[in-house]
Short mmCIF file of C-alpha atoms in Angstrom, two decimals:
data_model
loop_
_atom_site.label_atom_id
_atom_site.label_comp_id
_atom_site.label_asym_id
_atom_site.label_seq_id
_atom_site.Cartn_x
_atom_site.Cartn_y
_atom_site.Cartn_z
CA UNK Z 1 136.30 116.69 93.98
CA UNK Z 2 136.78 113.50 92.15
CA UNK Z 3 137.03 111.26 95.42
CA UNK Z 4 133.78 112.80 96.40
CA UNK Z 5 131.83 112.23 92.86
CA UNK Z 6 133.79 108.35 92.83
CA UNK Z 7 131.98 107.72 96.47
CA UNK Z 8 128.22 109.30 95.77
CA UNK Z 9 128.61 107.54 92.76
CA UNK Z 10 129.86 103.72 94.35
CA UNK Z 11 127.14 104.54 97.03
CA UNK Z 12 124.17 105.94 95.46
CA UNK Z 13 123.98 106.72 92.07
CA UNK Z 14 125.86 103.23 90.52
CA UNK Z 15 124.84 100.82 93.56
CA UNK Z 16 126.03 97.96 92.67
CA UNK Z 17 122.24 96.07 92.79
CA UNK Z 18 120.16 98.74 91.62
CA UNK Z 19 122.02 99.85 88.60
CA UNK Z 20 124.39 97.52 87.74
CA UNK Z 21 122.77 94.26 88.54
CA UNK Z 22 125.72 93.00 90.21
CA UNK Z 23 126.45 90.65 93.33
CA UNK Z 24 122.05 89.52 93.22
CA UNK Z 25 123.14 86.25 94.18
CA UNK Z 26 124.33 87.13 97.83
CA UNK Z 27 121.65 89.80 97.86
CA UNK Z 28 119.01 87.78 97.77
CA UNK Z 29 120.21 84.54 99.87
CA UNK Z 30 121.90 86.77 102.55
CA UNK Z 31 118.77 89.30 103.50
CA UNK Z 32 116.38 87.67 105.37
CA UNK Z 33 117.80 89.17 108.85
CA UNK Z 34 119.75 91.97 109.07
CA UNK Z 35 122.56 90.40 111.07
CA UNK Z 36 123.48 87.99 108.86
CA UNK Z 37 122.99 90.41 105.63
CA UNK Z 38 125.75 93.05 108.15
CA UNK Z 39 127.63 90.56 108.59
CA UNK Z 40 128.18 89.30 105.10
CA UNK Z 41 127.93 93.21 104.43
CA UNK Z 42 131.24 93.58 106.54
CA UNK Z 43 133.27 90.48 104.36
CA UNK Z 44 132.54 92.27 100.85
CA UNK Z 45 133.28 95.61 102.43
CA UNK Z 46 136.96 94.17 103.40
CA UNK Z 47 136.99 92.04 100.20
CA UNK Z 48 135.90 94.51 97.30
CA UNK Z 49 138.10 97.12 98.81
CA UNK Z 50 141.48 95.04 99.00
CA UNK Z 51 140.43 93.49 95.99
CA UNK Z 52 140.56 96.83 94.18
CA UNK Z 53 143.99 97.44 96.06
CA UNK Z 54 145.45 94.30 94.98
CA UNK Z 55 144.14 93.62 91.44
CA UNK Z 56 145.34 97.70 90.74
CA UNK Z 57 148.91 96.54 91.77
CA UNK Z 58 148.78 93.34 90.15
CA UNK Z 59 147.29 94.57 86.83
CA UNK Z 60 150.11 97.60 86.55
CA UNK Z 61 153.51 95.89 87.35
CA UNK Z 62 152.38 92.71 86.07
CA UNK Z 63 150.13 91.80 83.88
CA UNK Z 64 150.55 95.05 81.28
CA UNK Z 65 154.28 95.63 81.29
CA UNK Z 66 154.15 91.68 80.39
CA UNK Z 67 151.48 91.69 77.81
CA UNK Z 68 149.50 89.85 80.13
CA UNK Z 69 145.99 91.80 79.98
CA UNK Z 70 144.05 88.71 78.78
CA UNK Z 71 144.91 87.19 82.12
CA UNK Z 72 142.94 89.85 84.16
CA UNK Z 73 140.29 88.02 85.04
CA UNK Z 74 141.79 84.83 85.85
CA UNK Z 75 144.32 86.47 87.71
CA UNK Z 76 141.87 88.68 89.93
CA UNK Z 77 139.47 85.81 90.47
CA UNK Z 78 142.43 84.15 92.28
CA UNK Z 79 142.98 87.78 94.03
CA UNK Z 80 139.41 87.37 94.94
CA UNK Z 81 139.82 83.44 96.10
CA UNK Z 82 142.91 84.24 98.65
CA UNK Z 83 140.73 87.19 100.04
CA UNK Z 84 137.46 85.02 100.91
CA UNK Z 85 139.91 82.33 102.28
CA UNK Z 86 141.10 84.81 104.63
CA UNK Z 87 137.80 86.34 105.21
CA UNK Z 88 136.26 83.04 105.84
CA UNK Z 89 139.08 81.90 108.10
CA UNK Z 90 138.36 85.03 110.28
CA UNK Z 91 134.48 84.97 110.36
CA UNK Z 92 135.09 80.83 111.47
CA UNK Z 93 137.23 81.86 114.66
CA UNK Z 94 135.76 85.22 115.43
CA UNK Z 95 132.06 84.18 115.11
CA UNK Z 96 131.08 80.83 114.40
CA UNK Z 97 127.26 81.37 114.24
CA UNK Z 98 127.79 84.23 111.85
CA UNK Z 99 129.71 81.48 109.84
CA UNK Z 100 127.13 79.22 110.45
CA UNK Z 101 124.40 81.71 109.30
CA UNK Z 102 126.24 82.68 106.36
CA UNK Z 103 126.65 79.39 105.00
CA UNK Z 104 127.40 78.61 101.22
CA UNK Z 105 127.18 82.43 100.64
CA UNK Z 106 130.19 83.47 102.77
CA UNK Z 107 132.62 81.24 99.82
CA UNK Z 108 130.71 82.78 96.94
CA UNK Z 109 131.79 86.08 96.97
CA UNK Z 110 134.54 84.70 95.51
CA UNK Z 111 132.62 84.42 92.13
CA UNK Z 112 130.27 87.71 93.68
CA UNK Z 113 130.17 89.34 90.60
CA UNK Z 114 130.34 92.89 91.91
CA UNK Z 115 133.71 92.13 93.39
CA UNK Z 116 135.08 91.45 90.34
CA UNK Z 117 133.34 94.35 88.33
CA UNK Z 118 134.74 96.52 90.24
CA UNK Z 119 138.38 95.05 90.16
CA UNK Z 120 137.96 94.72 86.20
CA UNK Z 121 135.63 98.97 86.03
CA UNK Z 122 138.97 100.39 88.30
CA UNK Z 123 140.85 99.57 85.17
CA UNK Z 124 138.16 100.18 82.57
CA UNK Z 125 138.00 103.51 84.12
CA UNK Z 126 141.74 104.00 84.11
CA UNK Z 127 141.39 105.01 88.00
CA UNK Z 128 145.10 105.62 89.42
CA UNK Z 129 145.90 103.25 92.89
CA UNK Z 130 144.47 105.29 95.39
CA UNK Z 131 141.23 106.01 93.05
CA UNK Z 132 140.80 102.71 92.84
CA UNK Z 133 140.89 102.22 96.29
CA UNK Z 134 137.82 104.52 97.02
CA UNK Z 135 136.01 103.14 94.18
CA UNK Z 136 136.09 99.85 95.57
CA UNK Z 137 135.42 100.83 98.82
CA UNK Z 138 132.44 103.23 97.93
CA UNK Z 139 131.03 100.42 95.70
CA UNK Z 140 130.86 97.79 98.46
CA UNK Z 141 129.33 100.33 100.61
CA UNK Z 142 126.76 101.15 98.24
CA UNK Z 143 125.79 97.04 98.20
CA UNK Z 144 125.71 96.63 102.15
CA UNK Z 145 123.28 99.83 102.11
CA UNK Z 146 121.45 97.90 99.89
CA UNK Z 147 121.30 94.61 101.38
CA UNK Z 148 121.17 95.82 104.74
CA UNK Z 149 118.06 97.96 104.20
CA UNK Z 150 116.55 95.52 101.95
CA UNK Z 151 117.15 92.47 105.05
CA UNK Z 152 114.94 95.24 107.46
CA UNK Z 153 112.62 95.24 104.67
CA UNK Z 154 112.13 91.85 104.49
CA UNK Z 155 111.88 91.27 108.06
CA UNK Z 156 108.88 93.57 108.42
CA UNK Z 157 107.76 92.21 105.16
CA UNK Z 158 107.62 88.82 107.29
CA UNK Z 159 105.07 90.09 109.68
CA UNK Z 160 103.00 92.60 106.95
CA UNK Z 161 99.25 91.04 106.15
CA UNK Z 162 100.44 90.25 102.05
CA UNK Z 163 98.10 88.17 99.93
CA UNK Z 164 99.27 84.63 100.00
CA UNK Z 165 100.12 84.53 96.07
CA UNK Z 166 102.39 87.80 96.96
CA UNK Z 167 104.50 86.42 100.39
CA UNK Z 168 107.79 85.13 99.62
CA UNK Z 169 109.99 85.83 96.69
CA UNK Z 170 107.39 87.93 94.68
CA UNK Z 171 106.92 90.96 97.53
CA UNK Z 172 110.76 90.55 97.80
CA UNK Z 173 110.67 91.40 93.94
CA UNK Z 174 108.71 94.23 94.36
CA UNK Z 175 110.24 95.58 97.17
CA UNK Z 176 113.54 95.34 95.50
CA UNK Z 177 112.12 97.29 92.48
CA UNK Z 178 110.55 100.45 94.52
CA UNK Z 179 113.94 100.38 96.59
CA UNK Z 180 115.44 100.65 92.95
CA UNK Z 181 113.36 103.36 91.77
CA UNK Z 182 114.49 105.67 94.73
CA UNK Z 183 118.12 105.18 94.29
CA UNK Z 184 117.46 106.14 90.76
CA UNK Z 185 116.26 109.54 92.12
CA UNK Z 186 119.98 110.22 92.83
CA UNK Z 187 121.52 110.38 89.57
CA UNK Z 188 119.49 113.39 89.12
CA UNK Z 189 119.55 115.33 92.52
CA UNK Z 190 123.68 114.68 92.03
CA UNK Z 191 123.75 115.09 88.15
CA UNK Z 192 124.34 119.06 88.22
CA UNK Z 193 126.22 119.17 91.50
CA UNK Z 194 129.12 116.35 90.69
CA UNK Z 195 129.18 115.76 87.08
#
């Protein structure tokens, strides 16, 4: 039951952008189309969830049987780094007008902030390897739902008849808060079932 509550939670109830506030940066640069915000969608997926794999092992037979806990985030941003240098090197021969279309964005998920929070809450949370793994998985799921169905927003938005002053950025900002709004309406539909 645990691996159930960690994955509602990663994908619903803490999204990553509508309760935590983490990874905006990509969220906002990547979703104009829905391609490109799937495609960067499928990088964090692999990234956040080997992340979580590799900073657990790193963290437990390194860094704390060595005294080394300061080091965490330095050491999982580098984690991070090696990841997005693979991912990148992938997206480049596999697809070079998704890496084209991704742009500066595809590098900075290196400092995505959501990658790392959930490297650094799978510790916080004193999740065990394989918990860890689910949480970070769930969690990046929970952000490509978000971005994904937020880049189909915005390309209807592009087409919608919106007052001038509203096109743009501040519709985007709207839409972001109603989307936010009804993922809050999960905590309480799962509250008595889960927790």
């Amino acid at each position: 039951m645990n691996y159930l509550a960690i994955i509602i939670s990663g994908v619903l109830i803490n999204n990553y952008i509508f309760s935590r506030f983490l990874g905006l940066c990509p969220f906002w640069g990547v979703s104009k189309q829905v391609e490109t915000a799937t495609g960067m969608s499928l990088a964090v997926v692999f990234v956040m969830t080997m992340a979580s794999a590799v900073t657990w092992v790193l963290n437990r037979y390194l860094l704390e049987p060595f005294g080394l806990d300061y080091m965490q985030t330095i050491a999982f941003i580098l984690v991070i780094a090696t990841l997005v240098q693979f991912v990148e090197m992938v997206i480049l021969k596999v697809s070079p007008v998704l890496y084209q279309a991704l742009g500066i964005y595809l590098p900075l998920i290196t400092t995505n902030c959501a990658v790392l929070g959930v490297a650094l809450l799978n510790i916080t949370e004193n999740y065990n390897f394989l918990e860890s793994i689910v949480n970070g998985a769930a969690s990046a799921i929970g952000w490509s739902l978000a971005i994904v169905l937020f880049a189909g927003i915005r390309e209807r938005l592009a087409f919608a008849p919106i007052a001038p002053s509203m096109r743009g950025f501040p519709i985007a900002l709207v839409a972001t808060g109603l989307m936010s709004i009804a993922f809050f309406g999960f905590q309480g539909l799962f509250r008595g079932i889960l927790f």
